[in-house]
Each structure stands twice: as C-alpha cells, then as structure tokens.
Amino acid sequence: MKAYIQSIGAISPQNTFTGEGFLQEVMAYHHADYLKCIEPAYIDFMDPMASRRMSRIVKMGVCAALKCLRDAGIDNPGAIVTGTGLGCIADTEKFLGSLYANEEKLLNPTPFIQSTHNTVAAAIALMLKCKNYNNTFVHRGFSFEDALLDGLMLLQEHSASNVLVGGLDELTDHSYTITSRLGLWKKQSLDNLRLLDYKDDGSLPGEGVAFFLLSESKSEKSLAKINAVSTFYKPDSHAEAERKIQDFVSTHLGDIANVDFVITGMNGDRVADEVYHHLGRTLFSRLPCGYYKHLCGEYDTSSSFALYLASMILKTQQVPVVLKCDDKPVGKMKNILIYNHLRSVNHGIFLVSTC
Amino acid sequence: MEQLIQKLKEEIIEALNLSEMKPADIDEKAPLFVDGLGLDSIDALELTVLLEKKYGLKINTAEEGKKILHSVNSMAEFITANKKS
C-alpha cells in the first residue's frame, strides 16, 4: 500500500499553517501547562454564516482540509477519512453541561449535533457538497493510523483516485483537568523546548489538526510517498516492540541501515520514553533520531503531526535542529521511519520516503 | 413592543451565533428563514428553545411554528399575546 502526499494542511501550536518556510520560527512556550494551536483567520476560508455553529475543532478541521485541497488543486476528493481520539470534545462538554444545568430539559440542539466524532468529516463534505465515501475512526491512539490505512486501501482498491485523510484532536480545560487527575501530565509548568529535560512522570498535553491529500499517482506537487503503515497493541516488552519494528522495516525497506532518520514519539514521560531509549541502544543505535512532542504536545492523533514533519523533511531535505535528539550527522534524506506510541498501548509505525 | 423587538433581535443574535450581525441589520418584518436571514431547520429548533427558556412559551405544532417564527415581528406578537403576567 503506497500513496503520494500531494499537499498538507496542518494547524498546530507551531506556525505550520500560515508560517513561512518549514519550522523557520519555532514557537517556545514558557511555563506552559499545555500547548494550544495557533488558529488561522477562518474568514479567509469560510463564510462566517457557514461557520457560526462550528466549534473550534470543527473550524480548525475544515480550514486545514480546505487549505490542503486548495494546495492540491482538488475541488472534490474521492473520499474523506478522519481519525480522532476525543472528537469534538468542547461541544460534548457544552451539551453535557447544559443537560445538567437545565435538568435534562430545554437543550440546545447545536452542541448535541456538533458533538459527534464525525462532525469534522461531515462538515467538510457539506461545504464541498461531496457525496463520496466519508468515514471517521475513533480508535484512541490508533485513530489516525487507521484512518490512514483506510485511505491507503481505498487507493489500492481503486475505489478513489485521491483521498483526504486527517487526524485531529482538541484540548479543553475540562479534558485537561480530568486527564491531569489521571496523572498523564507533568505536575509543574514547563518550557516546551526543554521537555526531555524533565525526568519525571507525565507529559505535556497538546492538540492539532493535520490533513493530507493522498493520491495513487505521483505529480509535480508530491511532497513524499507513504510506503507503509502498521500498528501493534500493548507489546509484552521493549524487545517485542523492537521485533515488531524490525519486521516492519525488513518487510518494507530491507535493512534498517536504509533508514535515514527516525522520528520518535518521545514525550518526556519517564515510563513512556523507556522503549525509545531501549531502541536507541539497539535497533536505532546507528541512526539519527528526533522527536516532535515538544512542538505539538501529546494527543491521540499526534502521529499526524509527525507525518507532516516527515513529509516536509523529505521535501526540503532539511532536518530542523529543534527536532534532533542526538548529535548523529544527517545526510541526504530518502527514508524516514516514524515510531510513536500512546501511553504504551497503541503503537504506530510509518515508513515515508522521497517520491 | 419596540423594546421587545430590540431585545428579541439581541437574543436571536446570541442564540444563533450571528456574531457578525448587529440588531439593526435584522429587518423585523423580513422572513427569518430562506429569503431573509437565511436561517435553517436547526435555527428553528434553537428559536423554539429560546422562546421556551426566556419566555416560558411552547410551540405546539409545526404549522404554528411556521407562523410564529416567520419574522421577529411575528415572534414578538406571539410573546405579547401569550406571555404570562
């Protein structure tokens, strides 16, 4: 299963949407409890009348999708597939809050209608009047990976010649409070660019949206090629995770030495990062490695941000220093391996190459 | 009546997230749906909830709803005629 990435629309805590160049200006957040997206001027993409009911995540999702399609020169994609861990959580909170406050009476319809996980995919289809395949995957840390696999299969089966695939998640005050109680985040505020310096438990929460226009054929606009995507669930040990990654690389690329750069999902959590340290001593010991969650934070579909980074590295042939976590020299970029996991449960691997 | 119309316009703007509009932009005689403000069926539900929440008034049938929600004027007339003192 292979596909060419023709364009990307990414909204993140970095200047990925409107900023010039690729990570030319890195956003540093000091004393941060979480990282929030830099929102674009929605009016440039949507009529305010059309967007008036949309919550923040819906606006960001639709905006990123429209930019992605605009850049690819596509009016109507053959399919729209999204992946999200928590969906439109702000509208869900609004609806539940109103349910409680009004004693289950007189509920406003809009937050209820917009609270479903597939709202973004549906809103894109409505705006484009696109009646093609439309699907949303809500598989926690596999949400984006499964959306991408679905998109790749649609291309492989020739059910569509191009597919719009996106990963999206938002962070709200409520979800931050609840997940803090679960001990998922660092107890102290921190500087995002020093995320790996804090050697204790927990990570830095974040959010983001990234849409990719995939096609089965290469064009002048193509940024990168997705060679393979795979997932595995709760490995028994770091050695088992290593075997799974080794098998993936052997099947799709042959020798691990053919990997030019590894993007890992290191998130600063002492326990979660152990597997990356293990791989750094074993399978990845000779490879230059990087990480990305200091730029976007941790969220269920953060691997979509990693895929954005890999595509941009391959297109520009530059690895921004801020991404590197070792001093190994990087040369010409041909193959990038992304390995990420969410809370040691959902593990995803991507192999992305030059076109 | 004038006061009620002005208040209704403000409430409609808030309930329907018409943040780009001011009360003066809404013609109280013009239809709210399709031709006038261009509202849709979800807005009709929001306005029904607004009437019940703010004025304690229920719309009982779809036919009745069409007449009451025709314009800001018709909503104000309905409120004036039915508001519990």
Coordinates of C-alpha atoms in Angstrom, one line a residue:
Chain A
M1 CA 0.0 0.0 0.0
K2 CA 1.6 3.2 -1.2
A3 CA 0.4 6.7 -1.7
Y4 CA 1.8 10.1 -2.6
I5 CA 1.2 13.0 -0.3
Q6 CA 0.2 15.9 -2.6
S7 CA -0.5 18.5 0.0
I8 CA -0.9 19.1 3.7
G9 CA -3.0 21.4 5.8
A10 CA -1.7 21.4 9.4
I11 CA -2.8 23.6 12.3
S12 CA -0.7 23.1 15.4
P13 CA 1.0 25.0 18.3
Q14 CA 3.7 25.9 15.7
N15 CA 3.4 28.2 12.7
T16 CA 2.6 25.3 10.4
F17 CA -0.5 26.8 8.7
T18 CA 0.5 30.3 7.8
G19 CA 4.2 30.5 8.7
E20 CA 6.8 31.0 6.0
G21 CA 9.1 28.0 5.4
F22 CA 9.4 24.8 7.4
L23 CA 9.7 25.4 11.1
Q24 CA 11.7 28.6 10.5
E25 CA 10.3 30.2 13.6
V26 CA 9.9 27.7 16.4
M27 CA 7.3 28.7 19.0
A28 CA 8.7 28.4 22.5
Y29 CA 6.1 28.3 25.3
H30 CA 7.4 29.2 28.8
H31 CA 5.8 27.9 32.0
A32 CA 3.3 26.0 29.9
D33 CA 0.7 23.6 31.2
Y34 CA -0.3 22.6 27.7
L35 CA 0.2 23.6 24.1
K36 CA -2.7 25.1 22.1
C37 CA -3.0 25.5 18.4
I38 CA -2.2 28.8 16.6
E39 CA -5.5 29.4 14.9
P40 CA -5.7 30.9 11.4
A41 CA -8.0 33.6 10.2
Y42 CA -11.1 31.5 9.5
I43 CA -12.7 34.2 7.4
D44 CA -10.1 33.6 4.7
F45 CA -11.6 30.1 4.2
M46 CA -15.2 30.2 5.4
D47 CA -18.2 32.5 5.3
P48 CA -19.0 33.5 8.9
M49 CA -22.6 32.5 8.3
A50 CA -21.5 29.0 7.4
S51 CA -19.1 28.6 10.3
R52 CA -21.2 30.2 13.0
R53 CA -22.3 26.9 14.5
M54 CA -18.8 25.3 14.3
S55 CA -16.8 24.8 17.4
R56 CA -13.0 25.5 17.5
I57 CA -12.0 22.0 16.4
V58 CA -14.6 21.9 13.6
K59 CA -13.3 25.3 12.3
M60 CA -9.7 24.1 12.5
G61 CA -10.5 20.8 10.8
V62 CA -12.5 22.4 8.0
C63 CA -9.9 25.1 7.5
A64 CA -7.0 22.6 7.4
A65 CA -8.9 20.4 5.0
L66 CA -9.8 23.3 2.7
K67 CA -6.2 24.5 2.6
C68 CA -5.0 21.0 1.8
L69 CA -7.4 20.6 -1.1
R70 CA -6.7 24.2 -2.3
D71 CA -2.9 23.4 -2.4
A72 CA -3.5 20.2 -4.2
G73 CA -5.9 21.8 -6.7
I74 CA -8.7 19.4 -5.9
D75 CA -12.3 20.5 -5.6
N76 CA -13.9 17.3 -4.6
P77 CA -11.9 14.4 -3.1
G78 CA -12.7 10.8 -3.8
A79 CA -13.1 10.1 -0.1
I80 CA -12.8 11.9 3.2
V81 CA -11.4 9.9 6.1
T82 CA -10.7 11.3 9.6
G83 CA -9.2 9.9 12.8
T84 CA -9.8 11.4 16.2
G85 CA -9.3 10.2 19.8
L86 CA -11.7 12.5 21.5
G87 CA -13.7 14.1 18.7
C88 CA -15.5 17.4 19.2
I89 CA -15.0 17.3 23.0
A90 CA -15.8 21.0 23.6
D91 CA -19.3 20.6 22.2
T92 CA -19.7 17.3 24.1
E93 CA -18.8 19.2 27.3
K94 CA -21.2 22.0 26.4
F95 CA -24.0 19.6 25.7
L96 CA -23.5 17.6 28.9
G97 CA -23.1 20.8 30.9
S98 CA -26.4 22.1 29.6
L99 CA -28.0 18.7 30.2
Y100 CA -27.0 19.0 33.9
A101 CA -27.7 22.7 34.3
N102 CA -31.2 22.5 32.7
E103 CA -32.1 19.3 34.5
E104 CA -32.4 17.5 31.1
K105 CA -34.9 19.9 29.7
L106 CA -34.7 22.6 27.0
L107 CA -31.5 21.5 25.4
N108 CA -30.0 23.5 22.6
P109 CA -29.7 21.3 19.5
T110 CA -26.4 22.7 18.1
P111 CA -23.9 21.4 20.7
F112 CA -25.6 18.0 20.5
I113 CA -25.5 17.8 16.7
Q114 CA -21.9 19.0 16.6
S115 CA -20.6 16.8 19.4
T116 CA -20.4 13.6 17.4
H117 CA -16.9 12.4 16.5
N118 CA -17.6 12.6 12.7
T119 CA -18.6 16.2 12.7
V120 CA -15.5 17.5 11.0
A121 CA -15.6 14.9 8.2
A122 CA -19.3 15.7 7.7
A123 CA -18.7 19.5 7.8
I124 CA -16.1 19.2 5.1
A125 CA -18.4 17.1 2.9
L126 CA -21.2 19.5 3.4
M127 CA -19.1 22.5 2.5
L128 CA -17.8 20.8 -0.6
K129 CA -21.1 19.1 -1.4
C130 CA -19.0 15.9 -1.6
K131 CA -21.2 12.8 -1.5
N132 CA -18.2 10.3 -1.8
Y133 CA -17.0 7.9 0.9
N134 CA -16.9 9.5 4.3
N135 CA -15.7 7.8 7.4
T136 CA -14.2 8.6 10.8
F137 CA -12.1 6.4 13.0
V138 CA -12.2 6.7 16.8
H139 CA -9.6 4.2 17.9
R140 CA -7.8 6.2 20.6
G141 CA -4.0 6.1 19.7
F142 CA -4.7 4.2 16.5
S143 CA -7.3 6.7 15.2
F144 CA -5.1 8.5 12.7
E145 CA -3.2 5.3 11.8
D146 CA -6.5 3.5 11.0
A147 CA -7.8 6.5 9.0
L148 CA -4.6 6.5 7.0
L149 CA -4.8 2.7 6.4
D150 CA -8.4 3.1 5.3
G151 CA -7.3 5.8 2.9
L152 CA -4.5 3.7 1.5
M153 CA -6.8 0.7 1.0
L154 CA -9.3 2.9 -0.9
L155 CA -6.5 3.9 -3.2
Q156 CA -5.2 0.4 -3.6
E157 CA -8.6 -0.9 -4.5
H158 CA -9.1 2.0 -6.9
S159 CA -12.2 3.0 -5.1
A160 CA -10.9 6.5 -5.3
S161 CA -8.1 8.2 -7.1
N162 CA -7.5 10.7 -4.3
V163 CA -8.3 10.6 -0.6
L164 CA -8.4 13.4 2.0
V165 CA -7.1 11.9 5.3
G166 CA -6.9 13.8 8.5
G167 CA -6.0 13.5 12.2
L168 CA -7.5 15.9 14.7
D169 CA -7.9 16.4 18.5
E170 CA -8.5 19.4 20.6
L171 CA -7.7 20.1 24.3
T172 CA -10.2 21.8 26.5
D173 CA -10.0 23.0 30.1
H174 CA -12.3 20.2 31.3
S175 CA -10.4 17.4 29.5
Y176 CA -7.1 18.8 30.8
T177 CA -8.4 18.8 34.4
I178 CA -9.8 15.2 34.1
T179 CA -6.7 13.8 32.4
S180 CA -4.5 15.6 34.9
R181 CA -6.2 13.7 37.7
L182 CA -5.2 10.5 35.9
G183 CA -1.6 11.6 36.2
L184 CA -1.0 11.9 32.5
W185 CA 0.7 15.3 32.6
K186 CA 3.7 16.9 34.4
K187 CA 2.8 18.4 37.8
Q188 CA 4.7 21.6 37.1
S189 CA 4.5 24.1 34.3
L190 CA 7.4 23.7 31.9
D191 CA 9.2 25.1 28.9
N192 CA 8.2 23.1 25.9
L193 CA 11.5 23.1 24.2
R194 CA 13.1 21.5 27.3
L195 CA 10.5 18.7 27.5
L196 CA 13.1 16.0 27.7
D197 CA 15.0 17.7 30.5
Y198 CA 12.2 17.0 33.0
K199 CA 13.0 13.4 34.0
D200 CA 9.8 12.7 35.9
D201 CA 6.4 11.2 35.2
G202 CA 3.8 12.7 32.8
S203 CA 4.0 14.6 29.6
L204 CA 2.9 17.9 28.1
P205 CA -0.7 17.9 26.7
G206 CA -1.3 19.4 23.3
E207 CA -3.6 19.4 20.3
G208 CA -3.5 19.6 16.5
V209 CA -5.1 19.0 13.1
A210 CA -3.3 17.7 10.0
F211 CA -4.9 16.8 6.7
F212 CA -3.2 15.1 3.8
L213 CA -4.3 14.7 0.2
L214 CA -3.2 11.3 -0.9
S215 CA -3.2 10.0 -4.5
E216 CA -2.1 6.8 -6.1
S217 CA 0.0 8.6 -8.7
K218 CA 2.9 11.0 -8.4
S219 CA 2.7 14.6 -9.5
E220 CA 5.0 17.6 -9.6
K221 CA 3.4 18.7 -6.3
S222 CA 4.0 15.5 -4.5
L223 CA 5.8 16.0 -1.1
A224 CA 6.5 12.5 -0.1
K225 CA 5.5 8.9 -0.5
I226 CA 3.9 6.8 2.2
N227 CA 5.4 3.4 1.8
A228 CA 3.8 1.5 4.7
V229 CA 1.9 2.0 7.9
S230 CA 1.4 -0.5 10.7
T231 CA 0.1 -0.7 14.2
F232 CA 0.6 -3.1 17.2
Y233 CA -1.1 -3.2 20.5
K234 CA 0.4 -3.4 24.0
P235 CA 3.7 -5.3 23.4
D236 CA 4.8 -7.5 26.3
S237 CA 8.2 -6.0 26.4
H238 CA 10.5 -3.4 24.8
A239 CA 12.2 -6.4 23.0
E240 CA 8.8 -7.3 21.4
A241 CA 8.3 -3.7 20.3
E242 CA 11.8 -3.8 18.8
R243 CA 10.9 -7.1 16.9
K244 CA 7.7 -5.6 15.5
I245 CA 9.6 -2.6 14.2
Q246 CA 12.4 -4.7 12.8
D247 CA 9.9 -6.9 11.0
F248 CA 8.2 -3.9 9.6
V249 CA 11.4 -2.4 8.3
S250 CA 12.6 -5.8 6.9
T251 CA 9.3 -6.2 5.0
H252 CA 9.1 -2.7 3.6
L253 CA 12.7 -1.5 3.3
G254 CA 15.1 -4.4 3.9
D255 CA 18.0 -3.3 6.1
I256 CA 17.5 -0.8 9.0
A257 CA 20.6 1.0 7.7
N258 CA 18.4 2.2 4.8
V259 CA 16.5 4.4 7.3
D260 CA 18.0 8.0 7.1
F261 CA 16.1 9.5 10.1
V262 CA 13.8 8.2 12.8
I263 CA 11.1 10.4 14.3
T264 CA 10.2 9.1 17.7
G265 CA 7.2 9.9 19.9
M266 CA 9.3 10.7 22.9
N267 CA 7.1 12.8 25.2
G268 CA 9.1 13.4 28.3
D269 CA 7.3 10.8 30.5
R270 CA 9.8 8.7 32.3
V271 CA 8.0 5.4 31.7
A272 CA 6.6 6.0 28.2
D273 CA 10.1 7.0 26.9
E274 CA 11.8 3.8 28.2
V275 CA 11.0 2.0 24.9
Y276 CA 12.6 4.8 22.8
H277 CA 15.7 4.7 25.0
H278 CA 15.8 0.9 24.5
L279 CA 15.6 1.3 20.8
G280 CA 18.3 4.0 20.9
R281 CA 20.6 1.4 22.4
T282 CA 19.6 -1.4 20.0
L283 CA 17.7 -1.1 16.7
F284 CA 18.2 2.6 16.2
S285 CA 21.7 2.8 17.7
R286 CA 23.4 3.9 14.4
L287 CA 20.5 6.0 13.2
P288 CA 20.0 9.8 13.7
C289 CA 16.8 10.2 15.8
G290 CA 14.5 13.0 16.5
Y291 CA 11.3 13.8 18.4
Y292 CA 8.3 16.2 18.0
K293 CA 6.0 16.3 21.0
H294 CA 7.8 19.3 22.5
L295 CA 6.4 21.2 19.5
C296 CA 2.8 20.0 19.5
G297 CA 2.3 18.2 22.8
E298 CA 0.8 14.8 23.4
Y299 CA -2.6 13.9 22.0
D300 CA -4.2 10.8 20.5
T301 CA -3.6 11.7 16.9
S302 CA -0.2 13.4 17.3
S303 CA 1.3 11.0 14.7
S304 CA -0.4 13.1 12.1
F305 CA 1.9 15.9 13.1
A306 CA 4.9 13.5 12.8
L307 CA 3.8 12.6 9.3
Y308 CA 3.6 16.3 8.4
L309 CA 7.2 16.7 9.7
A310 CA 8.5 13.7 7.8
S311 CA 6.9 14.9 4.6
M312 CA 8.4 18.4 5.0
I313 CA 11.9 17.0 5.8
L314 CA 11.8 14.8 2.7
K315 CA 10.6 17.7 0.5
T316 CA 13.0 20.3 1.9
Q317 CA 15.8 17.9 2.6
Q318 CA 16.4 19.7 5.9
V319 CA 16.1 18.4 9.4
P320 CA 15.4 21.4 11.7
V321 CA 17.8 21.3 14.7
V322 CA 14.9 21.5 17.1
L323 CA 13.7 18.1 16.0
K324 CA 17.0 16.3 16.7
C325 CA 17.7 14.5 19.9
D326 CA 21.2 13.3 19.2
D327 CA 24.4 14.5 17.5
K328 CA 24.5 11.9 14.8
P329 CA 25.0 13.6 11.4
V330 CA 22.1 13.6 8.9
G331 CA 22.8 13.2 5.2
K332 CA 20.5 13.0 2.2
M333 CA 17.0 12.1 3.3
K334 CA 15.4 9.2 1.4
N335 CA 13.6 7.2 4.0
I336 CA 12.1 8.3 7.3
L337 CA 10.7 6.0 10.0
I338 CA 8.1 7.3 12.4
Y339 CA 7.6 5.3 15.6
N340 CA 5.1 6.6 18.2
H341 CA 3.0 5.1 20.9
L342 CA 0.2 6.4 23.1
R343 CA 0.6 5.5 26.7
S344 CA 2.4 2.3 25.8
V345 CA -0.8 0.9 24.5
N346 CA -1.3 2.0 20.9
H347 CA 1.9 1.7 18.8
G348 CA 2.2 3.1 15.3
I349 CA 4.9 2.8 12.6
F350 CA 5.1 4.7 9.4
L351 CA 7.7 4.5 6.6
V352 CA 7.8 7.7 4.5
S353 CA 10.1 8.1 1.5
T354 CA 11.0 10.6 -1.2
C355 CA 8.9 10.5 -4.3
Chain B
M1 CA -43.4 46.4 21.5
E2 CA -40.3 48.3 20.2
Q3 CA -38.4 47.3 23.3
L4 CA -39.3 43.7 22.9
I5 CA -38.3 43.6 19.3
Q6 CA -34.9 45.1 20.1
K7 CA -34.4 42.5 22.9
L8 CA -35.5 39.7 20.7
K9 CA -33.0 40.7 18.0
E10 CA -30.2 40.6 20.5
E11 CA -31.3 37.2 21.8
I12 CA -31.5 35.8 18.3
I13 CA -28.0 37.0 17.5
E14 CA -26.7 35.4 20.7
A15 CA -28.6 32.1 20.3
L16 CA -27.7 31.6 16.7
N17 CA -24.1 32.8 16.9
L18 CA -24.7 35.6 14.4
S19 CA -21.6 37.3 15.7
E20 CA -21.1 39.3 12.5
M21 CA -24.5 40.9 12.8
K22 CA -25.9 43.8 14.8
P23 CA -29.6 44.2 15.8
A24 CA -30.0 47.0 13.3
D25 CA -29.0 44.5 10.5
I26 CA -32.1 42.4 11.2
D27 CA -35.3 43.7 9.5
E28 CA -38.1 42.8 11.9
K29 CA -40.6 42.4 9.1
A30 CA -38.4 40.2 6.8
P31 CA -38.7 36.4 6.9
L32 CA -36.2 34.8 9.2
F33 CA -35.9 31.7 7.1
V34 CA -34.6 31.1 3.5
D35 CA -35.1 34.5 1.9
G36 CA -34.5 36.9 4.8
L37 CA -31.7 35.9 7.3
G38 CA -31.3 32.6 5.6
L39 CA -31.8 30.5 8.7
D40 CA -32.4 26.8 8.5
S41 CA -34.2 24.0 10.4
I42 CA -31.6 23.8 13.2
D43 CA -32.1 27.5 13.8
A44 CA -35.8 26.9 14.0
L45 CA -35.1 24.4 16.9
E46 CA -32.8 27.0 18.6
L47 CA -35.5 29.7 18.3
T48 CA -38.1 27.2 19.8
V49 CA -35.8 26.6 22.7
L50 CA -35.2 30.3 23.1
L51 CA -39.0 31.1 23.3
E52 CA -39.4 28.4 26.0
K53 CA -36.3 29.2 28.0
K54 CA -36.7 33.0 28.0
Y55 CA -40.5 33.5 27.8
G56 CA -41.9 30.2 29.0
L57 CA -43.8 29.7 25.7
K58 CA -44.2 26.5 23.8
I59 CA -44.8 26.0 20.2
N60 CA -47.2 23.0 19.9
T61 CA -47.3 22.2 16.2
A62 CA -45.1 22.6 13.1
E63 CA -47.8 24.7 11.5
E64 CA -48.0 27.0 14.4
G65 CA -44.2 27.2 14.4
K66 CA -44.1 28.4 10.8
K67 CA -46.3 31.3 11.6
I68 CA -44.7 32.3 14.9
L69 CA -41.1 32.0 13.6
H70 CA -41.8 33.8 10.4
S71 CA -40.2 37.1 11.4
V72 CA -39.0 39.0 14.5
N73 CA -42.4 40.8 14.4
S74 CA -44.4 37.6 14.4
M75 CA -42.3 36.3 17.3
A76 CA -42.9 39.5 19.3
E77 CA -46.6 39.4 18.6
F78 CA -46.8 35.8 19.8
I79 CA -44.9 36.7 23.0
T80 CA -47.1 39.7 23.7
A81 CA -50.3 37.8 23.2
N82 CA -49.3 34.8 25.3
K83 CA -46.8 35.9 27.9
K84 CA -47.9 35.1 31.4
S85 CA -48.2 38.2 33.5

